Amino acid sequence: MSAESRAWGWVAALRAGSTTSWLDWTADPGADPVADAPATGPRLPGAQHLALLLRLNRRAADSGRSLPAGLADRVVAADVTGRGRAELTLTGLDGSGFGPSPVDPDALEAAELLRVASLLLAEDVARQPVAQRSTIERVRSASHRWRQLTQPFVVVGSPWRAGAARADLAGQGHPSGGRRPTAYLLAPDLATLLADAWTVRSFDQGGVTWGAFVKGAAGAGGLPPRADLPRMARSAAQRYDAGKVVIVTDPARLADALGVADVAAPPRLGADAVDLVRRIGDPLGLLVDHERRPSLLHTALVDRLDGRGGPAPTVPPRWSSWLDAQAERARHDLAAAGYPVLGDLDALLPGPQPTEPVRPVDDAVLGLALDLLLDPVAGAAQASGQGRDQGRDQGRDQ
Amino acid sequence: MSRRVLLHVGTPKTGTSYLQDVLFQNRPTLLKHGISYPADRFDAHFLAALDLMRLRWGGLEEEAVGAWDALAAQVRAHDGTSIVSHEILATASRAQAERALESLGHRADGSGAEVHLVISVRGLIRQIPAEWQENVKHRASITYARFMEVVRDPERSHRIGAWFWGVQEIPDILDRWGSALPPERIHIVTVPRPGGAPDLLWQRFSTAFGLDGIELERETERSNPSLGVPESALVARINRAAASELSPASYRPLVRELLAHQTLSRRTSSPRLSLPPADLPWVEELTEKWIAELDARGYDVVGDLADLRGTAAISDPWPDPDRPRERQVAAAAVDAIKALLLASAERESEIERLRVELEDARRDVIRARSPRLMRSMEWTVRRMEDSQPGRKALGAYRKARGRASR
């Protein structure tokens, strides 16, 4: 049996759910009782594709699940995204002697598999319809507009935090808005705010890693705009009048002020979850118009990833003095400006950061990606190959 | 459907920018000869390549959604010869290359368009330093020594090494792109060694693309000029100090265009970048292997595969961009500061001109909205301010009005 026949046999077995690694695979093509897929094709899939399929099979077997229909075909036919090596050759096969060295799929790093997985997930996300408000929600919202007359307010701050608070308050019958509103600026501690800013950026633009995000901000000497509280406060003062800006460090005090039981915190996406969003956002930006990317990612992923992905990322120790200095500056600037405070401005100071910083771990990110592929976001069960075109059609409809 | 498609897939730093600009400028002339270069902007094929390969590129990819399919549709719709050209296509995977060929009309049974693959190539001896410099001009701060390390890593696991070989390993590029095409439809255009006739590369492009005999306007402004050793070292230092604070939208015009291309590339007397002498034997061995392989595959060669051997630069000591002569770097830095000052002054003038223009426009808007009485009062005040008695009378009036209003 030639090495290529052996490889085609392994491909067929993987497509049928095999969990045998490449180095342990010895069966003839078609010899595996579960392998009924075609034993040959125009070219062997890349080692990274086969490694991803193997991981999916193993994860499915471990949890008693099976792969969704069509997923195996999509994996072996998928592209790779981002800069890096093209399809890799399986070790043991006769290559042309050119191109990257052949590899053992089991030895491939998670980052290599994520280049395939994130593209498949981006195709799934592109198929999502953007959530529309139901008629009941619209009627309910309209019926609560009178509150804007008696208690006009807006919630501002990090889009991640303020957006969640606005949605929650609207759900409780307190829609923000109205004439001459009080602007409540949500102000968590700076470490949290920085993680929020990276989260928002990952949804909006994809791209930069947590490490590069922190390094870029610290290297620039200031704070990213979405983590710069004095700047947000000035902006709110210009828009709503300085006397109408209130800093909120204690959300419970805001709830009291508005007469509600509580104000919801934003979804809790851990470092690994946000990193996965970032990776999916990259190829998604080439499937749909960029204006649609944040809402599609929100619709498809926020509920699925809420509470997952480990703890929020933390600032590495080498930047902790920068973080402390920025927090001190923010507290000083807000105090000097004399804004009323619901809570205590000392709460802006970050607590002690862990000596072992929390940052996304590729293997954990891949684990989340495997789960999203095994239990796909709605619409993923459609026939393979439609994602790209459909995503574009949706983009053109905007 | 296009009867014939010429698909140019690289490689970078082989005169591709110049070729693409000539093709873009001469679209109407080419069309009269039945040749389509389908592009509504000069970088249309670049955007299409980003789309095909799902590559992020400093935000430019946001303009690329659907660009490949749109380009391929134009190619299929043209009845004649079509040319598609971009050097980053060299890094496409097999799946992407297959999809591209199919979308351009290629059919395995020969019933589709006659697709020809063109690749322009230059020896590694010049491509390795050129690629490091391209990295530097794209925000990288990697040292030359580290660059050589990642390029020589057989695993190619580093992003820069993977990209380098993806766009430079000619036999592998042709494996990925050319496996479905007969060798006679694969054309290798070699870049002449230094010292050849200045027009020789263009003549080779012209032959490969069937442009001989067509009168083309060949003056272009777009090129990708190279930098010397101290200039490259300077840009790498600027990257280390400032790249993280500059958005891609600012870096491109300020560092890449203004400093590197328009200013530092004009310093042509400084030492040129070259391969570290210690790496020469490795490159020579690799080059011989490539030449033998490409020769054996029977491709159409426009030029001479021996051009890949290049000519090693002889200078002692070897000018190391990681340890440049500081006086030379300082001289380059002064030129860079001068360019930035002039650009800044020009920008200030432009801002002032726009400020005045805006003020005039604002005044016009107010005047257009002011009632006739107000306009006549303004006219009266202006006339009175022009004469001594008028000013006195106006002063008295203002004084009286001031008292009355207290």
XYZ file of N, CA and C in Angstrom, chain A residues 43 78-87 96-101 103 119 123 205-208 216 219-220 282 285-290 293 388-389 392 396, chain B residues 50-57 61-62 64-66 69 92-96 98-99 154-157 159 162-163 169 171-172 175-176 244-245 289-290 293 297:
234
model
N -6.910 16.042 -4.690
C -5.704 16.297 -3.881
C -6.042 16.043 -2.418
N -12.193 23.090 3.438
C -12.095 24.490 3.882
C -10.794 25.134 3.430
N -10.813 26.448 3.506
C -9.627 27.251 3.257
C -8.827 27.374 4.551
N -7.691 28.024 4.449
C -7.018 28.490 5.664
C -7.065 30.004 5.608
N -7.113 30.626 6.757
C -7.222 32.075 6.764
C -5.988 32.706 7.402
N -5.702 33.910 6.996
C -4.589 34.653 7.585
C -3.248 34.258 7.001
N -2.222 35.004 7.448
C -0.875 34.738 6.945
C -0.314 33.478 7.578
N 0.337 32.689 6.795
C 0.931 31.476 7.330
C 1.094 30.457 6.226
N 1.329 29.229 6.638
C 1.580 28.183 5.654
C 0.286 27.742 4.985
N 0.383 27.394 3.698
C -0.774 26.852 2.993
C -0.971 25.401 3.432
N -1.718 24.618 2.648
C -1.994 23.240 3.052
C -0.689 22.506 3.351
N 7.010 17.045 -3.061
C 7.813 17.440 -4.220
C 9.217 17.835 -3.777
N 9.429 17.902 -2.488
C 10.725 18.376 -2.001
C 10.737 19.879 -1.808
N 9.640 20.509 -2.159
C 9.525 21.962 -1.973
C 8.326 22.230 -1.069
N 8.214 23.474 -0.618
C 7.124 23.809 0.284
C 7.485 23.469 1.715
N 6.567 23.749 2.647
C 6.850 23.499 4.062
C 7.113 22.016 4.320
N 7.838 21.730 5.376
C 8.131 20.335 5.729
C 6.835 19.599 6.050
N 4.247 17.266 8.082
C 4.015 17.323 9.535
C 3.150 16.159 10.001
N -12.305 30.206 10.149
C -12.946 30.503 8.869
C -14.290 29.783 8.744
N -17.976 31.595 8.469
C -19.023 31.283 7.476
C -20.359 31.043 8.172
N -13.506 45.014 15.122
C -12.476 44.988 14.094
C -11.720 43.676 13.995
N -11.872 42.774 14.970
C -11.007 41.591 14.996
C -9.579 42.048 15.255
N -8.630 41.305 14.747
C -7.258 41.793 14.723
C -6.413 41.585 15.950
N -6.147 42.655 16.656
C -5.013 42.689 17.574
C -5.209 41.775 18.803
N 0.482 48.120 22.942
C 0.271 49.302 22.101
C -0.201 50.488 22.927
N 2.630 51.519 25.297
C 3.712 52.130 24.526
C 3.352 53.536 24.089
N 2.068 53.752 23.829
C 1.631 55.079 23.402
C 1.566 56.047 24.583
N -11.751 38.301 11.965
C -10.833 38.563 10.855
C -11.389 38.065 9.522
N -14.662 39.647 8.268
C -14.544 40.948 7.603
C -14.394 40.832 6.104
N -14.054 39.649 5.615
C -13.952 39.452 4.173
C -15.160 38.710 3.611
N -16.111 38.392 4.485
C -17.329 37.724 4.014
C -18.522 38.672 3.982
N -18.521 39.666 4.858
C -19.654 40.597 4.935
C -19.111 42.022 5.037
N -19.965 42.996 4.746
C -19.553 44.388 4.914
C -19.206 44.636 6.376
N -18.173 45.484 6.584
C -17.643 45.600 7.938
C -18.645 46.199 8.915
N -20.356 43.382 10.745
C -19.556 42.408 11.498
C -19.881 42.405 12.998
N -20.119 31.622 2.002
C -19.409 32.729 1.379
C -20.365 33.585 0.550
N -21.116 32.907 -0.347
C -21.986 33.660 -1.251
C -23.120 34.328 -0.483
N -22.127 37.331 1.440
C -21.957 38.499 0.573
C -23.290 39.074 0.147
N -24.594 42.854 0.575
C -25.046 43.776 -0.470
C -26.430 44.328 -0.179
N -6.740 39.863 -1.931
C -7.052 39.805 -0.491
C -8.337 39.014 -0.266
N -9.310 39.267 -1.112
C -10.604 38.592 -0.975
C -10.442 37.091 -1.235
N -9.761 36.761 -2.311
C -9.574 35.350 -2.654
C -8.899 34.599 -1.516
N -7.885 35.230 -0.916
C -7.086 34.530 0.086
C -7.507 34.855 1.513
N -8.602 35.634 1.635
C -9.112 36.016 2.961
C -7.996 36.558 3.850
N -7.326 37.544 3.322
C -6.197 38.127 4.039
C -6.574 39.483 4.611
N -6.180 39.679 5.854
C -6.361 40.984 6.492
C -5.169 41.851 6.100
N -5.402 43.149 5.836
C -4.308 44.006 5.388
C -4.538 45.434 5.898
N -8.780 45.318 3.728
C -9.620 44.173 3.368
C -11.108 44.500 3.455
N -11.429 45.564 4.217
C -12.850 45.924 4.318
C -13.407 46.386 2.977
N -12.534 44.943 0.258
C -12.287 43.845 -0.675
C -13.419 42.826 -0.732
N -14.467 43.029 0.074
C -15.531 42.012 0.115
C -16.127 41.821 -1.287
N -16.050 40.609 -1.780
C -16.624 40.294 -3.092
C -15.756 40.688 -4.268
N -14.698 37.729 -6.890
C -15.802 37.270 -7.742
C -16.149 38.322 -8.792
N -1.044 32.021 -2.417
C -2.337 31.324 -2.326
C -2.136 29.835 -2.049
N -3.083 29.265 -1.329
C -3.049 27.823 -1.081
C -3.535 27.093 -2.345
N -3.389 25.773 -2.338
C -3.868 24.997 -3.503
C -5.368 25.180 -3.706
N -6.115 25.150 -2.605
C -7.574 25.290 -2.715
C -7.934 26.652 -3.297
N -7.223 27.677 -2.840
C -7.509 29.029 -3.355
C -7.130 29.127 -4.830
N -7.074 26.679 -6.994
C -8.081 25.923 -7.756
C -9.337 26.759 -7.969
N -9.759 27.402 -6.873
C -10.982 28.212 -6.977
C -10.773 29.381 -7.937
N 13.610 25.616 8.915
C 12.954 24.689 7.979
C 11.474 24.482 8.273
N 11.056 24.729 9.524
C 9.637 24.543 9.858
C 8.770 25.677 9.320
N 9.372 26.807 9.078
C 8.635 27.978 8.588
C 7.448 28.298 9.501
N 7.652 28.113 10.767
C 6.521 28.296 11.675
C 6.300 29.760 12.019
N 5.486 33.593 11.301
C 4.627 34.242 10.299
C 5.445 34.832 9.148
N 6.916 31.988 6.964
C 5.868 31.345 6.159
C 5.498 32.226 4.974
N 5.386 33.534 5.236
C 5.027 34.452 4.149
C 6.161 34.511 3.115
N 9.197 30.890 -2.978
C 9.718 29.565 -3.351
C 9.095 29.155 -4.699
N 9.435 26.871 -7.162
C 8.875 25.551 -7.495
C 7.590 25.249 -6.729
N 7.525 25.667 -5.461
C 6.318 25.403 -4.667
C 5.145 26.257 -5.155
N 3.863 24.566 -8.041
C 3.121 23.355 -7.646
C 1.693 23.712 -7.276
N 1.569 24.807 -6.495
C 0.229 25.189 -6.020
C -0.629 25.738 -7.151
N 3.678 51.444 16.733
C 2.505 51.021 17.505
C 1.566 52.184 17.788
N 2.072 53.400 17.656
C 1.214 54.560 17.929
C 0.581 55.120 16.663
N 19.362 24.110 -7.018
C 18.303 23.097 -6.932
C 17.047 23.585 -7.672
N 16.712 24.843 -7.466
C 15.530 25.417 -8.118
C 15.715 25.433 -9.640
N 15.271 22.045 -11.086
C 13.869 21.607 -11.024
C 13.019 22.312 -12.086
N 11.061 20.758 -15.500
C 9.594 20.760 -15.643
C 9.144 21.241 -17.021
